[in-house]
Tab-separated table of C-alpha atoms and ligand atoms in Angstrom:
chain	number	residue	atom	x	y	z
A	1	PRO	CA	58.688	61.370	103.552
A	2	ALA	CA	57.425	63.098	100.416
A	3	ASP	CA	60.622	65.164	100.301
A	4	ASP	CA	62.888	62.331	99.205
A	5	THR	CA	63.349	58.567	99.141
A	6	THR	CA	66.590	57.824	101.021
A	7	VAL	CA	67.596	58.480	104.611
A	8	GLU	CA	70.676	60.460	103.536
A	9	CYS	CA	68.638	62.760	101.355
A	10	LEU	CA	65.972	63.289	103.998
A	11	LEU	CA	68.611	64.169	106.584
A	12	ARG	CA	70.323	66.521	104.139
A	13	ASN	CA	67.002	68.225	103.439
A	14	ALA	CA	66.231	68.536	107.132
A	15	ASP	CA	69.641	70.097	107.540
A	16	ILE	CA	68.964	72.652	104.820
A	17	ALA	CA	65.660	73.570	106.502
A	18	MET	CA	67.412	73.921	109.850
A	19	TYR	CA	69.983	76.313	108.356
A	20	ARG	CA	67.213	78.377	106.851
A	21	ALA	CA	65.575	78.671	110.289
A	22	LYS	CA	68.914	79.706	111.809
A	23	ASP	CA	69.492	82.231	109.038
A	24	GLN	CA	66.217	83.853	109.921
A	25	GLY	CA	67.297	84.497	113.460
A	26	GLY	CA	66.967	81.041	115.015
A	27	ASN	CA	64.574	79.980	117.750
A	28	SER	CA	62.030	78.945	115.109
A	29	PHE	CA	61.284	76.094	112.689
A	30	HIS	CA	61.173	75.769	108.961
A	31	PHE	CA	59.794	73.160	106.530
A	32	TYR	CA	61.982	71.928	103.728
A	33	SER	CA	60.940	72.758	100.197
A	34	SER	CA	62.609	71.744	96.960
A	35	ASP	CA	63.411	75.344	95.960
A	36	MET	CA	65.775	75.455	98.933
A	37	THR	CA	67.941	72.858	97.253
A	38	THR	CA	67.773	74.806	94.025
A	39	LYS	CA	68.817	77.963	95.834
A	40	ALA	CA	71.559	76.194	97.748
A	41	ARG	CA	72.881	74.727	94.479
A	42	ALA	CA	72.725	78.107	92.759
A	43	ARG	CA	74.616	79.651	95.625
A	44	LEU	CA	77.230	76.934	95.529
A	45	SER	CA	77.722	77.334	91.813
A	46	LEU	CA	77.937	81.117	92.160
A	47	GLU	CA	80.504	80.632	94.890
A	48	ASN	CA	82.595	78.390	92.629
A	49	ASP	CA	82.288	80.885	89.806
A	50	LEU	CA	83.334	83.735	92.076
A	51	ARG	CA	86.440	81.829	93.179
A	52	ARG	CA	87.557	81.752	89.576
A	53	ALA	CA	86.291	85.185	88.606
A	54	ILE	CA	89.340	87.057	89.809
A	55	GLU	CA	91.878	84.901	87.994
A	56	ARG	CA	89.712	84.868	84.874
A	57	GLU	CA	89.568	88.648	85.053
A	58	GLU	CA	85.793	88.716	85.035
A	59	LEU	CA	85.647	91.360	87.749
A	60	VAL	CA	85.862	94.974	86.671
A	61	LEU	CA	85.720	98.290	88.422
A	62	HIS	CA	83.459	101.082	87.357
A	63	TYR	CA	84.230	104.582	88.574
A	64	GLN	CA	81.858	107.309	89.657
A	65	PRO	CA	83.045	110.921	89.919
A	66	ILE	CA	82.726	112.890	93.149
A	67	VAL	CA	82.412	116.593	92.367
A	68	SER	CA	83.256	119.651	94.465
A	69	LEU	CA	80.289	122.011	94.700
A	70	ARG	CA	82.598	124.945	95.138
A	71	THR	CA	85.093	124.459	92.330
A	72	ARG	CA	83.025	122.144	90.094
A	73	GLU	CA	86.053	119.931	89.851
A	74	VAL	CA	86.030	116.153	90.018
A	75	VAL	CA	88.014	115.602	93.198
A	76	ALA	CA	87.725	111.836	93.468
A	77	ILE	CA	86.419	108.732	91.766
A	78	GLU	CA	84.750	105.937	93.700
A	79	ALA	CA	85.642	102.433	92.547
A	80	LEU	CA	82.567	100.170	92.381
A	81	ALA	CA	82.948	96.481	91.613
A	82	ARG	CA	81.058	94.745	88.788
A	83	TRP	CA	81.164	91.111	87.747
A	84	ASN	CA	81.048	90.222	84.095
A	85	HIS	CA	79.549	86.778	84.603
A	86	PRO	CA	79.976	84.572	81.515
A	87	GLN	CA	76.353	83.324	81.649
A	88	ARG	CA	74.473	85.890	83.688
A	89	GLY	CA	75.896	89.091	82.287
A	90	LEU	CA	76.940	92.110	84.326
A	91	LEU	CA	76.227	91.575	88.017
A	92	LEU	CA	75.984	94.416	90.553
A	93	PRO	CA	77.688	94.280	93.960
A	94	SER	CA	74.430	93.445	95.739
A	95	GLU	CA	74.443	90.141	93.834
A	96	PHE	CA	77.911	88.991	94.842
A	97	ILE	CA	79.457	91.119	97.624
A	98	PRO	CA	77.344	89.492	100.390
A	99	LEU	CA	78.374	86.055	99.087
A	100	ALA	CA	81.989	87.188	98.926
A	101	GLU	CA	81.730	88.305	102.540
A	102	GLU	CA	80.202	85.021	103.736
A	103	THR	CA	82.819	82.925	101.978
A	104	GLY	CA	85.867	85.027	102.764
A	105	LEU	CA	86.364	85.747	99.067
A	106	ILE	CA	85.993	89.404	99.970
A	107	LEU	CA	89.674	89.399	100.979
A	108	PRO	CA	91.152	88.646	97.531
A	109	LEU	CA	88.357	90.670	95.931
A	110	GLY	CA	89.122	93.650	98.150
A	111	GLU	CA	92.853	93.467	97.429
A	112	TRP	CA	92.190	93.238	93.734
A	113	ALA	CA	89.860	96.281	93.900
A	114	MET	CA	92.408	98.352	95.770
A	115	HIS	CA	95.215	97.476	93.360
A	116	SER	CA	93.108	98.197	90.304
A	117	ALA	CA	91.751	101.489	91.622
A	118	LEU	CA	95.197	102.736	92.629
A	119	ASN	CA	96.654	101.822	89.245
A	120	GLU	CA	93.824	103.661	87.538
A	121	VAL	CA	94.239	106.804	89.614
A	122	ARG	CA	98.003	106.790	89.029
A	123	GLN	CA	97.437	106.727	85.293
A	124	LEU	CA	94.861	109.509	85.473
A	125	VAL	CA	97.163	111.669	87.588
A	126	HIS	CA	99.918	111.175	84.998
A	127	THR	CA	97.453	112.165	82.278
A	128	GLY	CA	97.063	115.524	84.009
A	129	PHE	CA	94.195	115.100	86.457
A	130	VAL	CA	96.532	116.099	89.224
A	131	SER	CA	94.095	116.462	92.087
A	132	LEU	CA	92.241	113.135	91.728
A	133	ARG	CA	91.834	110.606	94.488
A	134	ALA	CA	90.463	107.074	94.444
A	135	GLY	CA	87.712	105.990	96.826
A	136	VAL	CA	87.802	102.281	97.685
A	137	ASN	CA	85.092	100.488	99.676
A	138	ILE	CA	86.214	98.313	102.573
A	139	SER	CA	83.622	95.994	104.041
A	140	ALA	CA	83.406	95.310	107.747
A	141	HIS	CA	84.444	91.678	107.133
A	142	GLN	CA	87.591	92.820	105.431
A	143	PHE	CA	88.353	95.224	108.213
A	144	ARG	CA	87.953	92.527	110.819
A	145	GLN	CA	89.671	89.636	109.095
A	146	GLN	CA	92.681	91.291	107.623
A	147	ASP	CA	95.645	93.328	108.691
A	148	ILE	CA	94.226	96.194	106.713
A	149	VAL	CA	97.122	98.575	107.414
A	150	HIS	CA	99.534	96.093	105.903
A	151	THR	CA	97.282	95.365	102.913
A	152	VAL	CA	96.924	99.058	102.187
A	153	GLN	CA	100.658	99.720	102.500
A	154	ALA	CA	101.432	96.872	100.151
A	155	ALA	CA	98.875	98.074	97.605
A	156	LEU	CA	100.191	101.648	97.708
A	157	ALA	CA	103.761	100.438	97.278
A	158	ALA	CA	102.870	98.086	94.434
A	159	ALA	CA	100.961	100.787	92.574
A	160	ASP	CA	103.559	103.437	93.453
A	161	VAL	CA	100.874	105.837	94.641
A	162	HIS	CA	101.048	108.396	97.460
A	163	PRO	CA	98.733	107.547	100.400
A	164	TYR	CA	97.079	110.936	99.932
A	165	ARG	CA	95.491	109.570	96.753
A	166	LEU	CA	93.559	106.908	98.626
A	167	GLN	CA	90.210	107.420	100.291
A	168	LEU	CA	88.979	104.411	102.240
A	169	GLU	CA	85.218	104.136	102.553
A	170	ILE	CA	84.178	102.324	105.691
A	171	THR	CA	80.734	101.929	107.205
A	172	GLU	CA	79.427	102.724	110.636
A	173	SER	CA	79.361	99.026	111.518
A	174	VAL	CA	83.180	99.005	111.378
A	175	LEU	CA	83.341	101.686	114.066
A	176	MET	CA	81.088	99.768	116.397
A	177	GLN	CA	83.097	96.573	116.668
A	178	ASN	CA	86.159	96.245	118.812
A	179	ILE	CA	86.394	99.960	119.378
A	180	GLU	CA	89.926	100.201	120.730
A	181	ALA	CA	91.528	98.105	118.008
A	182	THR	CA	89.510	99.955	115.371
A	183	GLU	CA	90.647	103.303	116.691
A	184	LYS	CA	94.275	102.188	116.544
A	185	THR	CA	93.930	100.898	112.993
A	186	LEU	CA	92.156	104.022	111.786
A	187	ARG	CA	94.788	106.232	113.411
A	188	SER	CA	97.589	104.341	111.656
A	189	LEU	CA	95.815	104.731	108.319
A	190	SER	CA	95.123	108.402	108.956
A	191	GLU	CA	98.736	109.058	109.961
A	192	MET	CA	99.870	107.534	106.689
A	193	GLY	CA	97.914	110.347	105.006
A	194	ILE	CA	95.002	108.236	103.818
A	195	GLU	CA	91.576	109.869	103.912
A	196	LEU	CA	88.861	108.038	105.778
A	197	SER	CA	85.253	108.439	104.778
A	198	LEU	CA	82.210	107.106	106.533
A	199	ASP	CA	79.932	105.602	103.894
A	200	ASP	CA	76.111	105.431	103.989
A	201	PHE	CA	76.108	107.759	106.968
A	202	GLY	CA	72.839	107.813	108.878
A	203	THR	CA	71.830	104.225	108.163
A	204	GLY	CA	73.940	102.605	110.863
A	205	TYR	CA	73.791	103.020	114.568
A	206	SER	CA	77.082	104.671	115.354
A	207	SER	CA	77.048	107.091	118.209
A	208	LEU	CA	77.869	110.678	117.373
A	209	SER	CA	80.689	110.635	119.897
A	210	TYR	CA	82.478	108.195	117.559
A	211	LEU	CA	82.764	110.940	114.996
A	212	LYS	CA	84.890	112.858	117.422
A	213	ARG	CA	86.836	109.871	118.620
A	214	PHE	CA	87.825	108.415	115.250
A	215	PRO	CA	89.917	110.311	112.688
A	216	ILE	CA	87.147	110.566	110.093
A	217	ASP	CA	87.760	113.089	107.285
A	218	VAL	CA	84.582	112.777	105.243
A	219	LEU	CA	80.945	111.802	105.845
A	220	LYS	CA	78.897	110.441	102.980
A	221	ILE	CA	75.206	111.184	103.527
A	222	ASP	CA	73.325	108.063	102.546
A	223	ARG	CA	71.261	108.162	99.375
A	224	SER	CA	68.065	107.467	101.304
A	225	PHE	CA	68.220	110.964	102.855
A	226	VAL	CA	68.987	112.620	99.526
A	227	ARG	CA	66.374	110.909	97.358
A	228	ASP	CA	63.387	112.985	98.468
A	229	LEU	CA	65.163	116.320	98.784
A	230	PRO	CA	64.219	119.105	98.793
A	231	GLY	CA	60.488	118.303	99.171
A	232	ASP	CA	60.567	115.991	102.170
A	233	ASP	CA	60.831	118.051	105.366
A	234	ASP	CA	62.262	115.241	107.474
A	235	ASP	CA	65.000	114.425	104.994
A	236	ALA	CA	65.740	118.115	104.531
A	237	ALA	CA	66.170	118.480	108.284
A	238	ILE	CA	68.347	115.355	108.525
A	239	ALA	CA	70.601	116.347	105.620
A	240	SER	CA	71.018	119.892	106.958
A	241	ALA	CA	71.790	118.602	110.444
A	242	ILE	CA	74.390	116.117	109.171
A	243	ILE	CA	76.119	118.863	107.186
A	244	SER	CA	76.321	121.361	110.022
A	245	MET	CA	77.314	118.749	112.567
A	246	ALA	CA	80.096	117.455	110.312
A	247	HIS	CA	81.397	120.952	109.636
A	248	THR	CA	81.476	121.758	113.332
A	249	LEU	CA	83.760	118.745	113.747
A	250	GLY	CA	85.919	119.763	110.781
A	251	ILE	CA	84.596	116.911	108.644
A	252	ALA	CA	83.741	117.396	104.962
A	253	VAL	CA	80.462	116.106	103.519
A	254	VAL	CA	79.636	114.166	100.344
A	255	ALA	CA	75.996	113.671	99.354
A	256	GLU	CA	75.372	110.332	97.634
A	257	GLY	CA	72.758	109.665	94.991
A	258	VAL	CA	72.275	113.201	93.682
A	259	GLU	CA	70.041	112.865	90.641
A	260	SER	CA	68.494	116.300	90.133
A	261	ARG	CA	69.387	119.918	89.938
A	262	ALA	CA	66.951	120.674	92.787
A	263	GLN	CA	68.763	118.277	95.111
A	264	LEU	CA	72.048	119.818	94.097
A	265	GLU	CA	70.909	123.383	94.794
A	266	PHE	CA	69.503	122.400	98.163
A	267	LEU	CA	72.775	120.761	99.141
A	268	ARG	CA	74.847	123.647	97.866
A	269	GLU	CA	72.831	126.141	99.887
A	270	ARG	CA	73.416	124.069	103.010
A	271	GLY	CA	77.178	124.146	102.425
A	272	CYS	CA	77.584	120.498	101.403
A	273	ASN	CA	81.130	120.124	100.024
A	274	TYR	CA	80.843	117.356	97.440
A	275	VAL	CA	78.202	115.473	95.498
A	276	GLN	CA	78.065	112.116	93.765
A	277	GLY	CA	75.229	110.742	91.688
A	278	TYR	CA	73.567	110.129	88.363
A	279	TYR	CA	73.082	113.876	87.888
A	280	PHE	CA	76.748	114.022	86.935
A	281	SER	CA	77.459	110.500	85.936
A	282	HIS	CA	76.646	106.857	86.493
A	283	PRO	CA	79.589	104.693	87.519
A	284	LEU	CA	81.575	104.219	84.297
A	285	PRO	CA	84.195	101.826	82.929
A	286	ALA	CA	87.675	103.364	83.102
A	287	ASN	CA	87.871	104.383	79.435
A	288	LEU	CA	84.512	106.184	79.535
A	289	LEU	CA	85.389	107.860	82.802
A	290	LYS	CA	88.534	109.232	81.241
A	291	GLN	CA	86.527	110.547	78.321
A	292	LEU	CA	84.126	112.233	80.734
A	293	LEU	CA	86.984	113.867	82.618
A	294	LEU	CA	88.402	115.155	79.352
A	295	GLU	CA	85.098	116.542	78.098
A	296	ASP	CA	83.708	117.596	81.407
A	297	SER	CA	80.800	119.319	79.718
A	298	ARG	CA	78.142	118.075	82.119
A	299	LEU	CA	80.138	119.123	85.111
A	300	SER	CA	80.573	122.697	83.923
A	301	SER	CA	76.901	123.102	83.127
A	302	PHE	CA	76.206	124.365	86.599
A	303	THR	CA	78.068	127.465	87.640
A	304	GLY	CA	78.783	128.729	91.103
A	305	GLU	CA	78.779	132.438	91.847
A	306	ASN	CA	82.251	133.975	91.812
A	307	ALA	CA	83.353	130.931	89.893
A	308	ASN	CA	85.980	132.884	88.004
A	309	ASP	CA	87.204	134.830	90.929
A	310	ALA	CA	90.253	132.787	91.736
A	311	SER	CA	92.407	135.794	92.646
A	312	THR	CA	91.101	136.388	96.161
A	313	LEU	CA	93.455	136.383	99.128
A	314	LEU	CA	92.166	135.765	102.639
A	315	VAL	CA	94.390	137.246	105.361
A	316	ILE	CA	93.856	135.759	108.826
A	317	ASP	CA	95.532	137.872	111.493
A	318	ASP	CA	94.405	139.287	114.840
A	319	ASP	CA	96.986	142.052	114.516
A	320	ALA	CA	95.144	144.740	112.532
A	321	GLN	CA	98.284	146.663	111.586
A	322	GLY	CA	100.113	143.652	110.238
A	323	ALA	CA	97.025	142.641	108.264
A	324	ALA	CA	96.644	146.130	106.793
A	325	ALA	CA	100.274	146.112	105.598
A	326	ILE	CA	99.787	142.782	103.830
A	327	GLU	CA	96.462	143.958	102.393
A	328	ALA	CA	98.077	147.064	100.864
A	329	ILE	CA	100.823	145.075	99.174
A	330	ALA	CA	98.453	142.386	97.862
A	331	LYS	CA	95.983	144.969	96.520
A	332	ALA	CA	98.764	146.783	94.720
A	333	GLU	CA	99.540	143.478	93.005
A	334	GLY	CA	95.930	143.302	91.809
A	335	TYR	CA	94.580	140.724	94.250
A	336	ARG	CA	91.227	141.020	95.979
A	337	VAL	CA	91.719	140.852	99.748
A	338	LEU	CA	89.432	139.615	102.523
A	339	LEU	CA	90.344	140.021	106.199
A	340	ALA	CA	89.461	137.831	109.169
A	341	ASP	CA	90.652	138.308	112.736
A	342	THR	CA	89.450	134.946	114.034
A	343	ILE	CA	89.609	131.393	112.688
A	344	ALA	CA	85.828	131.160	112.964
A	345	GLY	CA	85.458	134.336	110.899
A	346	ALA	CA	87.854	132.906	108.322
A	347	LEU	CA	85.913	129.646	108.021
A	348	ASP	CA	82.749	131.650	107.586
A	349	LEU	CA	84.301	133.677	104.742
A	350	LEU	CA	85.650	130.506	103.110
A	351	GLU	CA	82.141	129.082	103.180
A	352	ARG	CA	80.699	132.111	101.396
A	353	GLU	CA	83.467	133.403	99.131
A	354	ARG	CA	85.684	131.763	96.616
A	355	VAL	CA	89.225	132.111	97.950
A	356	GLY	CA	92.402	131.113	96.115
A	357	VAL	CA	95.080	131.699	98.744
A	358	VAL	CA	95.020	131.983	102.528
A	359	LEU	CA	97.743	133.838	104.421
A	360	CYS	CA	97.526	132.982	108.090
A	361	ASP	CA	99.380	134.181	111.145
A	362	GLN	CA	100.868	131.228	112.939
A	363	ARG	CA	100.070	132.603	116.373
A	364	MET	CA	96.323	132.804	115.939
A	365	PRO	CA	94.906	131.744	119.323
A	366	GLU	CA	92.550	129.047	117.998
A	367	MET	CA	94.998	127.551	115.530
A	368	GLY	CA	96.339	124.557	117.436
A	369	GLY	CA	99.611	124.132	115.524
A	370	VAL	CA	98.942	123.151	111.946
A	371	GLY	CA	95.557	121.654	112.856
A	372	PHE	CA	93.725	124.474	111.151
A	373	MET	CA	95.866	124.099	108.009
A	374	GLU	CA	95.025	120.441	107.785
A	375	LYS	CA	91.366	121.161	108.225
A	376	LEU	CA	91.597	123.803	105.521
A	377	ARG	CA	93.213	121.388	103.136
A	378	ARG	CA	90.530	118.827	103.801
A	379	LEU	CA	87.588	121.175	103.336
A	380	TYR	CA	89.133	123.242	100.520
A	381	PRO	CA	91.784	121.109	98.857
A	382	ASP	CA	92.623	123.631	96.146
A	383	VAL	CA	93.100	126.618	98.481
A	384	VAL	CA	96.824	127.287	98.869
A	385	CYS	CA	98.088	128.258	102.288
A	386	ILE	CA	100.914	130.578	103.370
A	387	LEU	CA	101.891	130.677	107.027
A	388	ALA	CA	103.486	133.824	108.468
A	389	SER	CA	105.163	134.145	111.830
A	390	ALA	CA	107.178	136.607	113.858
A	391	HIS	CA	108.561	133.780	115.957
A	392	ALA	CA	109.908	130.936	113.886
A	393	ASP	CA	108.601	127.841	115.615
A	394	PHE	CA	110.662	125.013	114.223
A	395	GLU	CA	108.219	122.272	115.160
A	396	VAL	CA	105.241	123.969	113.540
A	397	ALA	CA	107.269	124.780	110.425
A	398	ARG	CA	108.472	121.196	110.179
A	399	GLN	CA	104.967	119.792	110.515
A	400	ALA	CA	103.559	122.342	108.111
A	401	VAL	CA	106.063	121.489	105.435
A	402	ASN	CA	106.106	117.748	106.002
A	403	THR	CA	102.354	117.309	105.884
A	404	GLY	CA	102.210	119.416	102.739
A	405	ALA	CA	99.480	121.555	104.307
A	406	VAL	CA	101.447	124.767	103.790
A	407	TYR	CA	102.885	126.160	100.576
A	408	LYS	CA	105.316	128.755	102.044
A	409	PHE	CA	106.494	129.874	105.440
A	410	LEU	CA	107.128	133.651	105.756
A	411	ARG	CA	108.822	135.636	108.499
A	412	LYS	CA	106.947	138.668	109.895
A	413	PRO	CA	107.009	141.563	109.312
A	414	CYS	CA	106.917	140.452	105.706
A	415	ASP	CA	109.524	141.662	103.305
A	416	PRO	CA	107.390	143.102	100.449
A	417	GLU	CA	109.336	141.430	97.672
A	418	GLU	CA	109.319	138.089	99.390
A	419	LEU	CA	105.584	138.475	100.060
A	420	ILE	CA	104.836	139.313	96.424
A	421	ALA	CA	106.877	136.367	95.195
A	422	ALA	CA	105.079	134.064	97.634
A	423	LEU	CA	101.644	135.375	96.612
A	424	ASN	CA	102.319	135.022	92.888
A	425	GLY	CA	103.667	131.519	93.403
A	426	ALA	CA	100.733	130.540	95.609
A	427	PHE	CA	98.126	131.829	93.149
A	428	ALA	CA	99.889	130.014	90.326
A	429	ALA	CA	99.774	126.810	92.389
A	430	HIS	CA	96.094	127.439	93.078
A	431	ARG	CA	95.348	127.887	89.386
A	432	THR	CA	97.118	124.641	88.609
A	433	ALA	CA	95.043	122.819	91.182
A	434	ALA	CA	91.663	124.408	90.469
A	435	GLY	CA	92.037	125.343	86.844
A	436	ALA	CA	93.616	122.263	85.308
A	437	ARG	CA	90.119	121.372	84.201
A	438	VAL	CA	89.426	124.754	82.622
A	439	SER	CA	92.641	124.848	80.634
A	440	ARG	CA	92.103	121.370	79.263
A	441	ARG	CA	88.780	122.290	77.756
B	501	C2E	P1	78.243	102.554	98.075
B	501	C2E	O1	79.674	102.515	98.421
B	501	C2E	O2	77.363	103.365	98.943
B	501	C2E	O3	78.187	103.051	96.564
B	501	C2E	C1	77.227	103.895	96.040
B	501	C2E	C2	76.144	103.134	95.312
B	501	C2E	O4	75.133	104.054	94.905
B	501	C2E	C3	76.644	102.453	94.035
B	501	C2E	O5	75.895	101.256	93.896
B	501	C2E	C4	76.240	103.462	92.971
B	501	C2E	O6	76.088	102.882	91.688
B	501	C2E	C5	74.922	103.943	93.505
B	501	C2E	N1	74.576	105.278	93.024
B	501	C2E	C6	75.409	106.318	92.801
B	501	C2E	N2	74.741	107.410	92.396
B	501	C2E	C7	73.443	107.078	92.373
B	501	C2E	C8	72.227	107.807	92.027
B	501	C2E	O7	72.246	108.989	91.676
B	501	C2E	N3	71.053	107.115	92.134
B	501	C2E	C9	70.998	105.809	92.519
B	501	C2E	N4	69.806	105.211	92.597
B	501	C2E	N5	72.128	105.101	92.850
B	501	C2E	C10	73.325	105.735	92.773
B	501	C2E	P2	76.569	99.881	93.473
B	501	C2E	O8	77.638	100.124	92.458
B	501	C2E	O9	75.481	98.927	93.147
B	501	C2E	O10	77.293	99.437	94.813
B	501	C2E	C11	76.562	99.062	95.938
B	501	C2E	C12	77.424	98.860	97.137
B	501	C2E	O11	78.298	97.741	96.980
B	501	C2E	C13	78.360	100.043	97.401
B	501	C2E	O12	77.645	101.062	98.033
B	501	C2E	C14	79.394	99.386	98.283
B	501	C2E	O13	78.962	99.333	99.609
B	501	C2E	C15	79.439	97.952	97.745
B	501	C2E	N6	80.659	97.783	96.921
B	501	C2E	C16	80.864	98.112	95.624
B	501	C2E	N7	82.120	97.819	95.234
B	501	C2E	C17	82.732	97.272	96.327
B	501	C2E	C18	84.060	96.764	96.575
B	501	C2E	O14	84.969	96.767	95.719
B	501	C2E	N8	84.310	96.288	97.839
B	501	C2E	C19	83.365	96.304	98.823
B	501	C2E	N9	83.680	95.835	100.027
B	501	C2E	N10	82.121	96.773	98.619
B	501	C2E	C20	81.803	97.261	97.381
B	502	MG	MG1	81.089	103.711	98.929
B	503	MG	MG1	77.259	104.752	100.142
């Protein structure tokens, strides 16, 4: 009776207490206290504010660069939502995304984020950052409630952006619900050419077999495993294991939350492909991000070995004679040549050496059509690929060209002039992809 004076109010307060008990897992009891009403009111007012935030343009995206450890290039920018609240100032996602999820406001918020990020990346690509992609976070609620394939298609069309530019970040919890429908959705997205990354990897409970089952392109090692690197033995073991497991499955790895040079070196030694974190940059408003991309001084302050050696050709062929002929011609043109007679050997060389162009025999036993090419493009997006074949296989050629995984298709034995022209063209394309940053400086 001390909690209010009228029956209505007492019942309302009892109700609030009951909801609190249910929120905490149910099967328990809770006493009402006046701060619950305060909190409930605050939540309600935040909810009302959030409804209007999109139309009032109070939401903004900040962008954080994702950097390739091999080329030092910014390969993608992750869009992270911020709310410029008129009274409370700049709010972080943890202060409004959960509310947006509970209230369903995540759907308009998510659409807005995707549109804005795609528009931003289109502008940056036109400015000359030709290899950039945009990473957009999709919450499990969004994935469940919405026809996400349709939403994504509409956003890409509206922004006039190629699906290849979009990286969707989903979490393990998405994979664990409604597995068959999820698989179908993810396959449709993947077939459109969109990259799928698994965010906060290691914090959820997804089974490893899901990694094989779903078309995941990238794993993002959660910040909690990166924070105490390289000193913490457990985290070091976990991070190393995630990297090698992902690579075995042909999945690239991003480490989140990289703040120090020591973390970076550890990750580089383990073959981690990309890093993201305060070491390079905090998430930035679009104009500051653009400035950072133009200056790029921080990013070039760490140098990889062989960083300048962009004129290396890797020839993958199990026919030693054919390989030797190509090697002789390429060397005469001034290129450095590496040879591999298996796909595994080639991947090993790619891990250790900086390669600009790969020339691969189409009939390599482990190739599996253009599967290897696609994997190559995913792990080493700036390596340019030439496919050579003695037996023109129309279907493979068609796929290779249509997916954009292959730069040129050559007939074997190679005509020297045609080979030289292809090599020069491929290395020029590689320089454009990898060196756009260098030439801008
Ligand atoms: P996330 O997708 O895992 O994003 C990475 C978070 O780590 C970001 O937090 C980023 O600011 C932070 N971070 C990056 N580098 C470092 C570092 O070196 N050290 C530390 N301590 N932190 C670092 P933020 O911006 O607060 O976002 C939190 C989460 O909110 C995101 O986690 C994402 O799950 C969610 N989120 C953000 N924007 C959206 C959105 O538009 N839609 C949806 N559905 N979720 C979003
Ligand atoms: Mg993310
Ligand atoms: Mg994350």
